[in-house]
mmCIF file of C-alpha atoms in Angstrom:
data_model
loop_
_atom_site.group_PDB
_atom_site.id
_atom_site.type_symbol
_atom_site.label_atom_id
_atom_site.label_comp_id
_atom_site.label_asym_id
_atom_site.label_seq_id
_atom_site.Cartn_x
_atom_site.Cartn_y
_atom_site.Cartn_z
ATOM 1 C CA UNK P 1118 0.000 0.000 0.000
ATOM 2 C CA UNK P 1119 2.900 2.339 0.638
ATOM 3 C CA UNK P 1120 3.671 2.144 -3.100
ATOM 4 C CA UNK P 1121 0.458 4.168 -3.643
ATOM 5 C CA UNK P 1122 1.764 6.987 -1.456
ATOM 6 C CA UNK P 1123 3.570 10.099 -2.531
ATOM 7 C CA UNK P 1124 7.125 10.577 -1.208
ATOM 8 C CA UNK P 1125 5.786 13.100 1.318
ATOM 9 C CA UNK P 1126 3.145 10.622 2.498
ATOM 10 C CA UNK P 1127 5.710 7.834 2.799
ATOM 11 C CA UNK P 1128 7.867 10.144 4.882
ATOM 12 C CA UNK P 1129 4.871 10.901 7.139
ATOM 13 C CA UNK P 1130 4.147 7.186 7.596
ATOM 14 C CA UNK P 1131 7.755 6.602 8.622
ATOM 15 C CA UNK P 1132 7.648 9.558 11.015
ATOM 16 C CA UNK P 1133 4.532 8.275 12.735
ATOM 17 C CA UNK P 1134 5.821 4.705 12.854
ATOM 18 C CA UNK P 1135 9.131 5.745 14.415
ATOM 19 C CA UNK P 1136 7.425 7.919 17.028
ATOM 20 C CA UNK P 1137 4.859 5.306 18.001
ATOM 21 C CA UNK P 1138 7.401 2.483 17.990
ATOM 22 C CA UNK P 1139 9.626 4.381 20.435
ATOM 23 C CA UNK P 1140 9.395 2.861 23.910
ATOM 24 C CA UNK P 1141 6.954 0.134 22.872
ATOM 25 C CA UNK P 1142 7.738 -3.413 23.981
ATOM 26 C CA UNK P 1143 6.078 -5.076 20.997
ATOM 27 C CA UNK P 1144 3.781 -4.325 18.060
ATOM 28 C CA UNK P 1145 1.870 -7.375 16.812
ATOM 29 C CA UNK P 1146 2.203 -7.465 13.866
ATOM 30 C CA UNK P 1147 4.402 -4.558 12.764
ATOM 31 C CA UNK P 1148 3.691 -4.934 9.058
ATOM 32 C CA UNK P 1149 -0.057 -4.598 9.644
ATOM 33 C CA UNK P 1150 0.550 -1.550 11.836
ATOM 34 C CA UNK P 1151 2.587 0.129 9.115
ATOM 35 C CA UNK P 1152 -0.145 -0.717 6.578
ATOM 36 C CA UNK P 1153 -2.822 0.809 8.802
ATOM 37 C CA UNK P 1154 -0.737 3.976 9.194
ATOM 38 C CA UNK P 1155 -0.240 4.133 5.445
ATOM 39 C CA UNK P 1156 -3.963 3.828 4.782
ATOM 40 C CA UNK P 1157 -4.671 6.514 7.376
ATOM 41 C CA UNK P 1158 -2.174 8.919 5.808
ATOM 42 C CA UNK P 1159 -3.435 8.203 2.297
ATOM 43 C CA UNK P 1160 -7.154 8.577 3.090
ATOM 44 C CA UNK P 1161 -7.013 11.104 5.929
ATOM 45 C CA UNK P 1162 -9.062 8.720 8.067
ATOM 46 C CA UNK P 1163 -7.674 8.511 11.627
ATOM 47 C CA UNK P 1164 -7.017 5.186 13.301
ATOM 48 C CA UNK P 1165 -9.346 4.084 16.072
ATOM 49 C CA UNK P 1166 -7.022 3.493 19.023
ATOM 50 C CA UNK P 1167 -8.409 1.725 22.059
ATOM 51 C CA UNK P 1168 -7.347 1.475 25.678
ATOM 52 C CA UNK P 1169 -9.451 -0.512 28.106
ATOM 53 C CA UNK P 1170 -9.121 0.074 31.840
ATOM 54 C CA UNK P 1171 -11.026 -1.521 34.672
ATOM 55 C CA UNK P 1172 -11.602 0.984 37.499
ATOM 56 C CA UNK P 1173 -10.340 -1.374 40.192
ATOM 57 C CA UNK P 1174 -8.386 1.303 42.113
ATOM 58 C CA UNK P 1175 -9.212 5.001 42.493
ATOM 59 C CA UNK P 1176 -5.756 6.534 42.017
ATOM 60 C CA UNK P 1177 -3.205 6.289 39.240
ATOM 61 C CA UNK P 1178 0.578 6.473 39.457
ATOM 62 C CA UNK P 1179 3.414 6.909 36.973
ATOM 63 C CA UNK P 1180 3.249 3.235 36.046
ATOM 64 C CA UNK P 1181 -0.237 3.774 34.646
ATOM 65 C CA UNK P 1182 0.890 6.788 32.624
ATOM 66 C CA UNK P 1183 3.273 4.735 30.443
ATOM 67 C CA UNK P 1184 0.346 3.671 28.252
ATOM 68 C CA UNK P 1185 -1.391 7.050 28.590
ATOM 69 C CA UNK P 1186 1.634 8.882 27.171
ATOM 70 C CA UNK P 1187 1.600 6.570 24.161
ATOM 71 C CA UNK P 1188 -2.097 7.348 23.719
ATOM 72 C CA UNK P 1189 -1.252 11.048 23.858
ATOM 73 C CA UNK P 1190 1.171 10.545 20.963
ATOM 74 C CA UNK P 1191 -1.615 8.961 18.911
ATOM 75 C CA UNK P 1192 -3.797 11.968 19.807
ATOM 76 C CA UNK P 1193 -1.177 14.458 18.705
ATOM 77 C CA UNK P 1194 -0.854 12.629 15.364
ATOM 78 C CA UNK P 1195 -4.574 13.128 14.776
ATOM 79 C CA UNK P 1196 -5.833 9.641 15.544
ATOM 80 C CA UNK P 1197 -8.988 8.867 17.539
ATOM 81 C CA UNK P 1198 -8.483 7.724 21.121
ATOM 82 C CA UNK P 1199 -11.231 5.508 22.483
ATOM 83 C CA UNK P 1200 -11.057 5.027 26.227
ATOM 84 C CA UNK P 1201 -13.107 2.107 27.510
ATOM 85 C CA UNK P 1202 -14.010 2.214 31.182
ATOM 86 C CA UNK P 1203 -14.743 -1.378 32.123
ATOM 87 C CA UNK P 1204 -17.742 -0.721 34.319
ATOM 88 C CA UNK P 1205 -19.026 -4.176 33.322
ATOM 89 C CA UNK P 1206 -15.760 -6.158 33.191
ATOM 90 C CA UNK P 1207 -14.636 -4.362 36.349
ATOM 91 C CA UNK P 1208 -17.271 -6.246 38.306
ATOM 92 C CA UNK P 1209 -15.393 -9.434 37.456
ATOM 93 C CA UNK P 1210 -11.793 -8.259 37.649
ATOM 94 C CA UNK P 1211 -8.948 -9.092 35.294
ATOM 95 C CA UNK P 1212 -7.377 -12.402 36.444
ATOM 96 C CA UNK P 1213 -4.064 -11.488 34.758
ATOM 97 C CA UNK P 1214 -1.170 -12.263 37.085
ATOM 98 C CA UNK P 1215 -3.479 -13.363 39.871
ATOM 99 C CA UNK P 1216 -2.977 -16.588 41.792
ATOM 100 C CA UNK P 1217 -6.530 -16.634 43.047
ATOM 101 C CA UNK P 1218 -10.008 -15.543 42.038
ATOM 102 C CA UNK P 1219 -10.390 -11.792 42.374
ATOM 103 C CA UNK P 1220 -13.106 -10.233 44.486
ATOM 104 C CA UNK P 1221 -15.827 -8.755 42.308
ATOM 105 C CA UNK P 1222 -16.391 -5.008 42.629
ATOM 106 C CA UNK P 1223 -19.812 -3.584 43.364
ATOM 107 C CA UNK P 1224 -21.475 -1.327 40.829
ATOM 108 C CA UNK P 1225 -21.078 1.618 43.224
ATOM 109 C CA UNK P 1226 -17.325 0.958 43.650
ATOM 110 C CA UNK P 1227 -16.849 0.753 39.897
ATOM 111 C CA UNK P 1228 -18.653 4.044 39.244
ATOM 112 C CA UNK P 1229 -16.808 5.865 42.028
ATOM 113 C CA UNK P 1230 -13.407 4.663 40.818
ATOM 114 C CA UNK P 1231 -14.273 5.439 37.197
ATOM 115 C CA UNK P 1232 -15.025 9.074 38.023
ATOM 116 C CA UNK P 1233 -11.628 9.450 39.701
ATOM 117 C CA UNK P 1234 -9.831 7.802 36.782
ATOM 118 C CA UNK P 1235 -11.401 10.129 34.234
ATOM 119 C CA UNK P 1236 -10.405 13.194 36.267
ATOM 120 C CA UNK P 1237 -6.818 11.971 36.547
ATOM 121 C CA UNK P 1238 -6.539 10.958 32.878
ATOM 122 C CA UNK P 1239 -6.972 14.630 32.006
ATOM 123 C CA UNK P 1240 -3.473 15.266 33.385
ATOM 124 C CA UNK P 1241 -2.032 13.289 30.454
ATOM 125 C CA UNK P 1242 -4.709 13.179 27.763
ATOM 126 C CA UNK P 1243 -6.746 15.907 26.116
ATOM 127 C CA UNK P 1244 -10.074 14.596 27.376
ATOM 128 C CA UNK P 1245 -11.951 16.925 25.015
ATOM 129 C CA UNK P 1246 -10.637 14.754 22.185
ATOM 130 C CA UNK P 1247 -11.180 11.397 23.869
ATOM 131 C CA UNK P 1248 -14.180 9.267 22.995
ATOM 132 C CA UNK P 1249 -15.219 7.792 26.330
ATOM 133 C CA UNK P 1250 -17.118 4.516 26.515
ATOM 134 C CA UNK P 1251 -18.490 2.293 29.267
ATOM 135 C CA UNK P 1252 -18.494 -1.322 28.146
ATOM 136 C CA UNK P 1253 -21.745 -2.083 29.956
ATOM 137 C CA UNK P 1254 -23.340 -0.269 27.002
ATOM 138 C CA UNK P 1255 -22.749 -3.264 24.730
ATOM 139 C CA UNK P 1256 -22.002 -6.104 27.152
ATOM 140 C CA UNK P 1257 -25.001 -5.808 29.469
ATOM 141 C CA UNK P 1258 -27.605 -6.221 26.675
ATOM 142 C CA UNK P 1259 -26.094 -9.482 25.368
ATOM 143 C CA UNK P 1260 -28.542 -12.359 25.587
ATOM 144 C CA UNK P 1261 -27.479 -15.692 26.996
ATOM 145 C CA UNK P 1262 -27.597 -17.109 23.472
ATOM 146 C CA UNK P 1263 -25.191 -14.405 22.298
ATOM 147 C CA UNK P 1264 -22.870 -15.123 25.222
ATOM 148 C CA UNK P 1265 -22.816 -18.798 24.286
ATOM 149 C CA UNK P 1266 -22.063 -17.825 20.683
ATOM 150 C CA UNK P 1267 -19.179 -15.659 21.906
ATOM 151 C CA UNK P 1268 -17.789 -18.403 24.141
ATOM 152 C CA UNK P 1269 -17.930 -20.915 21.289
ATOM 153 C CA UNK P 1270 -15.345 -18.935 19.334
ATOM 154 C CA UNK P 1271 -12.466 -19.805 21.704
ATOM 155 C CA UNK P 1272 -11.376 -23.174 23.073
ATOM 156 C CA UNK P 1273 -10.554 -24.002 26.690
ATOM 157 C CA UNK P 1274 -7.080 -25.059 25.531
ATOM 158 C CA UNK P 1275 -6.525 -21.547 24.189
ATOM 159 C CA UNK P 1276 -7.570 -20.043 27.513
ATOM 160 C CA UNK P 1277 -5.186 -22.322 29.389
ATOM 161 C CA UNK P 1278 -2.289 -20.943 27.343
ATOM 162 C CA UNK P 1279 -2.373 -17.995 29.746
ATOM 163 C CA UNK P 1280 0.408 -18.355 32.295
ATOM 164 C CA UNK P 1281 -1.754 -17.413 35.264
ATOM 165 C CA UNK P 1282 -4.445 -19.973 34.424
ATOM 166 C CA UNK P 1283 -1.867 -22.659 33.642
ATOM 167 C CA UNK P 1284 -0.063 -22.095 36.949
ATOM 168 C CA UNK P 1285 -3.270 -22.266 38.917
ATOM 169 C CA UNK P 1286 -4.166 -25.523 37.186
ATOM 170 C CA UNK P 1287 -0.750 -26.989 38.055
ATOM 171 C CA UNK P 1288 -1.098 -25.883 41.674
ATOM 172 C CA UNK P 1289 -4.684 -27.182 41.822
ATOM 173 C CA UNK P 1290 -5.993 -23.716 42.683
ATOM 174 C CA UNK P 1291 -9.564 -22.889 41.694
ATOM 175 C CA UNK P 1292 -10.435 -21.075 38.476
ATOM 176 C CA UNK P 1293 -13.986 -19.817 38.291
ATOM 177 C CA UNK P 1294 -15.717 -20.199 34.943
ATOM 178 C CA UNK P 1295 -16.570 -16.479 34.878
ATOM 179 C CA UNK P 1296 -12.839 -15.648 34.788
ATOM 180 C CA UNK P 1297 -12.616 -17.221 31.327
ATOM 181 C CA UNK P 1298 -15.087 -14.612 30.188
ATOM 182 C CA UNK P 1299 -12.841 -11.676 31.060
ATOM 183 C CA UNK P 1300 -10.567 -11.900 27.976
ATOM 184 C CA UNK P 1301 -13.634 -12.689 25.867
ATOM 185 C CA UNK P 1302 -15.354 -9.525 27.047
ATOM 186 C CA UNK P 1303 -12.264 -7.376 26.602
ATOM 187 C CA UNK P 1304 -11.889 -8.794 23.110
ATOM 188 C CA UNK P 1305 -15.557 -8.109 22.413
ATOM 189 C CA UNK P 1306 -14.930 -4.455 23.332
ATOM 190 C CA UNK P 1307 -12.672 -4.305 20.268
ATOM 191 C CA UNK P 1308 -15.427 -5.827 18.139
ATOM 192 C CA UNK P 1309 -17.954 -3.282 19.408
ATOM 193 C CA UNK P 1310 -15.588 -0.377 18.656
ATOM 194 C CA UNK P 1311 -14.068 -1.855 15.476
ATOM 195 C CA UNK P 1312 -10.685 -0.874 16.910
ATOM 196 C CA UNK P 1313 -7.646 -0.546 14.646
ATOM 197 C CA UNK P 1314 -5.098 -0.578 17.479
ATOM 198 C CA UNK P 1315 -5.298 -1.603 21.125
ATOM 199 C CA UNK P 1316 -2.763 -0.575 23.761
ATOM 200 C CA UNK P 1317 -1.848 -2.263 27.017
ATOM 201 C CA UNK P 1318 1.002 -3.366 29.241
ATOM 202 C CA UNK P 1319 3.040 -6.432 28.368
ATOM 203 C CA UNK P 1320 0.971 -8.386 30.889
ATOM 204 C CA UNK P 1321 -2.108 -7.671 28.746
ATOM 205 C CA UNK P 1322 -0.796 -9.293 25.560
ATOM 206 C CA UNK P 1323 -3.111 -12.309 25.776
ATOM 207 C CA UNK P 1324 -6.175 -10.080 26.182
ATOM 208 C CA UNK P 1325 -5.118 -7.813 23.317
ATOM 209 C CA UNK P 1326 -4.568 -10.754 20.994
ATOM 210 C CA UNK P 1327 -7.990 -12.085 21.965
ATOM 211 C CA UNK P 1328 -9.365 -8.919 20.425
ATOM 212 C CA UNK P 1329 -7.662 -9.834 17.147
ATOM 213 C CA UNK P 1330 -9.125 -13.323 17.303
ATOM 214 C CA UNK P 1331 -12.693 -12.191 17.930
ATOM 215 C CA UNK P 1332 -12.596 -9.409 15.344
ATOM 216 C CA UNK P 1333 -11.544 -11.974 12.760
ATOM 217 C CA UNK P 1334 -14.354 -14.301 13.902
ATOM 218 C CA UNK P 1335 -16.884 -11.480 13.513
ATOM 219 C CA UNK P 1336 -15.650 -10.594 10.036
ATOM 220 C CA UNK P 1337 -13.662 -7.479 10.960
ATOM 221 C CA UNK P 1338 -10.105 -6.497 10.128
ATOM 222 C CA UNK P 1339 -8.017 -7.561 13.161
ATOM 223 C CA UNK P 1340 -6.609 -4.866 15.386
ATOM 224 C CA UNK P 1341 -2.902 -4.379 16.016
ATOM 225 C CA UNK P 1342 -1.719 -5.024 19.576
ATOM 226 C CA UNK P 1343 0.792 -2.478 20.902
ATOM 227 C CA UNK P 1344 2.220 -3.354 24.294
ATOM 228 C CA UNK P 1345 4.192 -1.065 26.572
ATOM 229 C CA UNK P 1346 6.773 -2.169 29.167
ATOM 230 C CA UNK P 1347 5.840 -2.443 32.809
ATOM 231 C CA UNK P 1348 7.976 0.023 34.737
ATOM 232 C CA UNK P 1349 9.732 -0.953 37.938
ATOM 233 C CA UNK P 1350 8.957 1.048 41.051
ATOM 234 C CA UNK P 1351 11.260 2.922 43.392
ATOM 235 C CA UNK P 1352 12.740 -0.343 44.688
ATOM 236 C CA UNK P 1353 14.063 -1.050 41.194
ATOM 237 C CA UNK P 1354 12.754 -4.618 41.304
ATOM 238 C CA UNK P 1355 8.985 -4.968 41.536
ATOM 239 C CA UNK P 1356 6.460 -3.454 39.144
ATOM 240 C CA UNK P 1357 5.297 -0.051 40.377
ATOM 241 C CA UNK P 1358 2.353 -0.667 42.667
ATOM 242 C CA UNK P 1359 0.511 1.172 45.407
ATOM 243 C CA UNK P 1360 0.223 -2.051 47.406
ATOM 244 C CA UNK P 1361 4.017 -2.378 47.412
ATOM 245 C CA UNK P 1362 4.545 1.280 48.329
ATOM 246 C CA UNK P 1363 7.089 1.747 45.511
ATOM 247 C CA UNK P 1364 5.050 4.216 43.485
ATOM 248 C CA UNK P 1365 4.899 7.911 42.579
ATOM 249 C CA UNK P 1366 1.295 9.085 42.459
ATOM 250 C CA UNK P 1367 0.428 11.774 39.948
ATOM 251 C CA UNK P 1368 -1.690 13.584 42.552
ATOM 252 C CA UNK P 1369 1.036 13.678 45.198
ATOM 253 C CA UNK P 1370 2.381 17.055 46.420
ATOM 254 C CA UNK P 1371 5.300 18.436 44.358
ATOM 255 C CA UNK P 1372 7.939 18.033 47.088
ATOM 256 C CA UNK P 1373 6.851 14.453 47.781
ATOM 257 C CA UNK P 1374 6.895 13.620 44.078
ATOM 258 C CA UNK P 1375 10.337 15.213 43.618
ATOM 259 C CA UNK P 1376 11.824 13.450 46.629
ATOM 260 C CA UNK P 1377 10.509 10.077 45.512
ATOM 261 C CA UNK P 1378 11.894 10.596 42.015
ATOM 262 C CA UNK P 1379 15.335 11.270 43.495
ATOM 263 C CA UNK P 1380 15.267 7.771 45.016
ATOM 264 C CA UNK P 1381 14.868 6.044 41.637
ATOM 265 C CA UNK P 1382 17.831 3.676 41.033
ATOM 266 C CA UNK P 1383 20.395 5.150 38.645
ATOM 267 C CA UNK P 1384 20.062 2.269 36.194
ATOM 268 C CA UNK P 1385 16.358 3.040 35.690
ATOM 269 C CA UNK P 1386 16.709 6.768 34.981
ATOM 270 C CA UNK P 1387 16.802 6.471 31.199
ATOM 271 C CA UNK P 1388 13.803 4.121 31.212
ATOM 272 C CA UNK P 1389 11.831 6.628 33.283
ATOM 273 C CA UNK P 1390 12.840 9.488 30.966
ATOM 274 C CA UNK P 1391 11.696 7.449 27.990
ATOM 275 C CA UNK P 1392 8.426 6.075 29.354
ATOM 276 C CA UNK P 1393 6.980 8.599 31.817
ATOM 277 C CA UNK P 1394 8.229 12.009 30.634
ATOM 278 C CA UNK P 1395 7.675 14.201 27.590
ATOM 279 C CA UNK P 1396 11.403 14.588 26.891
ATOM 280 C CA UNK P 1397 11.896 14.876 23.099
ATOM 281 C CA UNK P 1398 13.761 12.064 21.331
ATOM 282 C CA UNK P 1399 16.790 14.217 20.492
ATOM 283 C CA UNK P 1400 17.167 15.355 24.110
ATOM 284 C CA UNK P 1401 16.838 11.774 25.318
ATOM 285 C CA UNK P 1402 19.559 10.657 22.892
ATOM 286 C CA UNK P 1403 21.866 13.449 24.118
ATOM 287 C CA UNK P 1404 21.169 12.562 27.763
ATOM 288 C CA UNK P 1405 22.010 8.897 27.138
ATOM 289 C CA UNK P 1406 25.265 9.837 25.430
ATOM 290 C CA UNK P 1407 26.314 12.269 28.171
ATOM 291 C CA UNK P 1408 25.560 9.725 30.896
ATOM 292 C CA UNK P 1409 27.518 7.069 29.031
ATOM 293 C CA UNK P 1410 30.686 9.149 28.569
ATOM 294 C CA UNK P 1411 30.561 10.772 32.003
ATOM 295 C CA UNK P 1412 29.774 14.329 30.895
ATOM 296 C CA UNK P 1413 26.517 14.203 32.887
ATOM 297 C CA UNK P 1414 26.597 13.168 36.537
ATOM 298 C CA UNK P 1415 23.806 10.685 37.471
ATOM 299 C CA UNK P 1416 22.732 12.985 40.326
ATOM 300 C CA UNK P 1417 22.222 15.897 37.923
ATOM 301 C CA UNK P 1418 20.335 13.665 35.489
ATOM 302 C CA UNK P 1419 18.094 12.466 38.292
ATOM 303 C CA UNK P 1420 17.390 16.045 39.377
ATOM 304 C CA UNK P 1421 16.383 16.812 35.806
ATOM 305 C CA UNK P 1422 14.131 13.739 35.841
ATOM 306 C CA UNK P 1423 12.528 14.708 39.149
ATOM 307 C CA UNK P 1424 11.974 18.284 38.008
ATOM 308 C CA UNK P 1425 10.481 17.126 34.691
ATOM 309 C CA UNK P 1426 8.018 14.805 36.426
ATOM 310 C CA UNK P 1427 6.863 17.517 38.841
ATOM 311 C CA UNK P 1428 6.603 20.080 36.029
ATOM 312 C CA UNK P 1429 4.375 17.762 33.991
ATOM 313 C CA UNK P 1430 1.770 17.448 36.765
ATOM 314 C CA UNK P 1431 2.138 20.652 38.796
ATOM 315 C CA UNK P 1432 3.735 23.237 36.498
ATOM 316 C CA UNK P 1433 7.133 24.907 36.185
ATOM 317 C CA UNK P 1434 6.824 27.082 39.304
ATOM 318 C CA UNK P 1435 6.033 24.085 41.506
ATOM 319 C CA UNK P 1436 8.925 22.147 39.974
ATOM 320 C CA UNK P 1437 11.357 24.959 40.772
ATOM 321 C CA UNK P 1438 10.073 25.201 44.344
ATOM 322 C CA UNK P 1439 10.272 21.427 44.837
ATOM 323 C CA UNK P 1440 13.865 21.403 43.597
ATOM 324 C CA UNK P 1441 14.870 24.241 45.899
ATOM 325 C CA UNK P 1442 13.196 22.443 48.802
ATOM 326 C CA UNK P 1443 15.148 19.280 48.010
ATOM 327 C CA UNK P 1444 18.463 21.124 47.755
ATOM 328 C CA UNK P 1445 17.869 22.971 51.019
ATOM 329 C CA UNK P 1446 16.696 19.987 53.044
ATOM 330 C CA UNK P 1447 18.618 17.051 51.646
ATOM 331 C CA UNK P 1448 21.762 18.411 50.034
ATOM 332 C CA UNK P 1449 22.487 21.290 52.418
ATOM 333 C CA UNK P 1450 21.061 19.623 55.516
ATOM 334 C CA UNK P 1451 18.627 22.416 56.317
ATOM 335 C CA UNK P 1452 14.944 22.357 57.178
ATOM 336 C CA UNK P 1453 12.120 23.171 54.788
ATOM 337 C CA UNK P 1454 10.836 26.725 54.973
ATOM 338 C CA UNK P 1455 7.298 25.583 55.700
ATOM 339 C CA UNK P 1456 6.774 22.730 58.159
ATOM 340 C CA UNK P 1457 3.211 21.622 58.999
ATOM 341 C CA UNK P 1458 2.259 22.560 62.548
ATOM 342 C CA UNK P 1459 0.324 19.766 64.274
ATOM 343 C CA UNK P 1460 -1.493 20.531 67.532
ATOM 344 C CA UNK P 1461 -1.341 17.749 70.117
ATOM 345 C CA UNK P 1462 -3.793 17.107 72.918
ATOM 346 C CA UNK P 1463 -2.490 17.941 76.413
ATOM 347 C CA UNK P 1464 -2.865 14.322 77.545
ATOM 348 C CA UNK P 1465 -0.588 12.924 74.802
ATOM 349 C CA UNK P 1466 2.286 13.242 77.272
ATOM 350 C CA UNK P 1467 2.642 11.714 80.716
ATOM 351 C CA UNK P 1468 4.682 13.762 83.176
ATOM 352 C CA UNK P 1469 5.757 15.890 80.221
ATOM 353 C CA UNK P 1470 7.184 12.940 78.276
ATOM 354 C CA UNK P 1471 5.886 11.017 75.279
ATOM 355 C CA UNK P 1472 6.687 7.595 73.815
ATOM 356 C CA UNK P 1473 8.366 8.068 70.415
ATOM 357 C CA UNK P 1474 6.008 5.618 68.691
ATOM 358 C CA UNK P 1475 2.968 7.414 70.079
ATOM 359 C CA UNK P 1476 4.432 10.766 69.063
ATOM 360 C CA UNK P 1477 4.879 9.720 65.417
ATOM 361 C CA UNK P 1478 1.329 8.414 65.266
ATOM 362 C CA UNK P 1479 -0.120 11.511 66.954
ATOM 363 C CA UNK P 1480 1.667 13.727 64.425
ATOM 364 C CA UNK P 1481 0.270 11.573 61.586
ATOM 365 C CA UNK P 1482 3.750 11.006 60.192
ATOM 366 C CA UNK P 1483 3.159 7.245 59.976
ATOM 367 C CA UNK P 1484 0.051 5.190 59.194
ATOM 368 C CA UNK P 1485 0.458 2.805 62.134
ATOM 369 C CA UNK P 1486 2.454 2.038 65.273
ATOM 370 C CA UNK P 1487 4.084 -0.844 63.428
ATOM 371 C CA UNK P 1488 5.380 1.536 60.752
ATOM 372 C CA UNK P 1489 6.582 3.899 63.509
ATOM 373 C CA UNK P 1490 8.608 1.110 65.101
ATOM 374 C CA UNK P 1491 10.064 0.145 61.737
ATOM 375 C CA UNK P 1492 11.155 3.691 60.930
ATOM 376 C CA UNK P 1493 12.778 4.129 64.354
ATOM 377 C CA UNK P 1494 14.651 0.825 64.058
ATOM 378 C CA UNK P 1495 15.892 1.777 60.579
ATOM 379 C CA UNK P 1496 17.265 5.089 61.825
ATOM 380 C CA UNK P 1497 14.732 7.134 59.901
ATOM 381 C CA UNK P 1498 13.454 9.268 62.770
ATOM 382 C CA UNK P 1499 14.937 12.548 64.023
ATOM 383 C CA UNK P 1500 13.710 14.921 66.709
ATOM 384 C CA UNK P 1501 15.206 18.403 66.510
ATOM 385 C CA UNK P 1502 17.910 16.975 64.279
ATOM 386 C CA UNK P 1503 18.886 14.145 66.639
ATOM 387 C CA UNK P 1504 18.408 10.575 65.471
ATOM 388 C CA UNK P 1505 16.167 8.393 67.643
ATOM 389 C CA UNK P 1506 16.838 4.669 67.240
ATOM 390 C CA UNK P 1507 15.293 3.258 70.434
ATOM 391 C CA UNK P 1508 11.658 2.205 69.982
ATOM 392 C CA UNK P 1509 11.154 2.462 73.748
ATOM 393 C CA UNK P 1510 12.468 6.019 73.967
ATOM 394 C CA UNK P 1511 10.400 8.533 75.938
ATOM 395 C CA UNK P 1512 11.119 12.139 75.058
ATOM 396 C CA UNK P 1513 10.416 15.429 76.800
ATOM 397 C CA UNK P 1514 7.564 16.999 74.847
ATOM 398 C CA UNK P 1515 7.768 20.711 74.151
ATOM 399 C CA UNK P 1516 6.047 23.200 71.946
ATOM 400 C CA UNK P 1517 7.876 23.865 68.639
ATOM 401 C CA UNK P 1518 9.931 20.672 68.494
ATOM 402 C CA UNK P 1519 10.496 19.416 64.934
ATOM 403 C CA UNK P 1520 10.027 15.723 64.162
ATOM 404 C CA UNK P 1521 11.275 14.174 60.915
ATOM 405 C CA UNK P 1522 10.435 10.751 59.474
ATOM 406 C CA UNK P 1523 12.417 9.585 56.482
ATOM 407 C CA UNK P 1524 13.678 12.223 54.095
ATOM 408 C CA UNK P 1525 10.472 14.027 53.264
ATOM 409 C CA UNK P 1526 8.096 14.072 56.228
ATOM 410 C CA UNK P 1527 8.284 16.846 58.825
ATOM 411 C CA UNK P 1528 5.987 18.101 61.566
ATOM 412 C CA UNK P 1529 6.278 20.865 64.154
ATOM 413 C CA UNK P 1530 4.646 20.178 67.508
ATOM 414 C CA UNK P 1531 2.092 22.584 68.901
ATOM 415 C CA UNK P 1532 1.545 21.623 72.539
ATOM 416 C CA UNK P 1533 0.770 23.286 75.811
ATOM 417 C CA UNK P 1534 0.992 21.269 78.979
ATOM 418 C CA UNK P 1535 -2.305 21.166 80.833
ATOM 419 C CA UNK P 1536 -1.500 22.160 84.348
#
């Protein structure tokens, strides 16, 4: 088909292909993707690009934005972005990577989470140009006969090719029949939308390819599956996850976001630049080269990364302030200019002294006493600049004392002894 294009059109196809291929883990199949781009350029008809998300958690972090940034590139090239909120599939839950049957979400939970997702997507996507769908629109009306017809298009053997199902079979763990319907329903979303391209993480490859299978079965041109890498969290090992605590949330305060970014392992910096920032390709290439030959110190590169991430979600002024805060507190050993003042009840102390664990909890610097003990034992607690490493320590409580937990959490005590 590219033979039918003018030289300028061929150049545009190559430009789009190179941009969209950047950072992607896999495009299945690449030749069909190039052909779809060529047809789009030749006819002026945008591609229908789909992303399906189940609203199973109300907040998104940088790991989620890897796919969203790729969607934004499709948007900027003039293609149609179709965002599918799985208000129907979300009641079942994607079994991908799960060793047990997932708890089904209530309709109220799904709707509440979906509203939060849509609000947060607007920080990456131009939501005015997004076509938003809820898959209950086409899945809920299916008759039982139509569901049977859908299920008949895929064999059980094909379903058991999925690693998570296969492992559960080997370990004799239960698999509910309704879990087999999840990839069928996600694939049917592509049929309903007549999608040209579907995006997802590498762990979604099976579901994306199911869309190709079902589109072919229903007489449609199969979609192309474009998968994006899963990004490791701050620990540098596990996939970024709120449950693991190794995440950077896009709604977090600028100083918190900056500080977390500065803890990213050096070896992951380039991957973060490539997958979660808007750094242009030429700047990324220069950064890689300067890191490789030693012209750019890893610390300086990481500060650029942290500032870029904050700027993308909070603006340039907030990024500058967050960087100055980091330099003052962590590089120069000072205290932040603004420390939250937390009033404490008079009875928090006994004979004018307070247990360190109780103090951290009362100041809301830790979520639990267990976390307070852990931070003290790890040497992460300071009171007026002095490290406290004894979990049984009782300290004289006074008004104005500054308590620090970790590198980024501070509180100033407001307390008057009740005499």
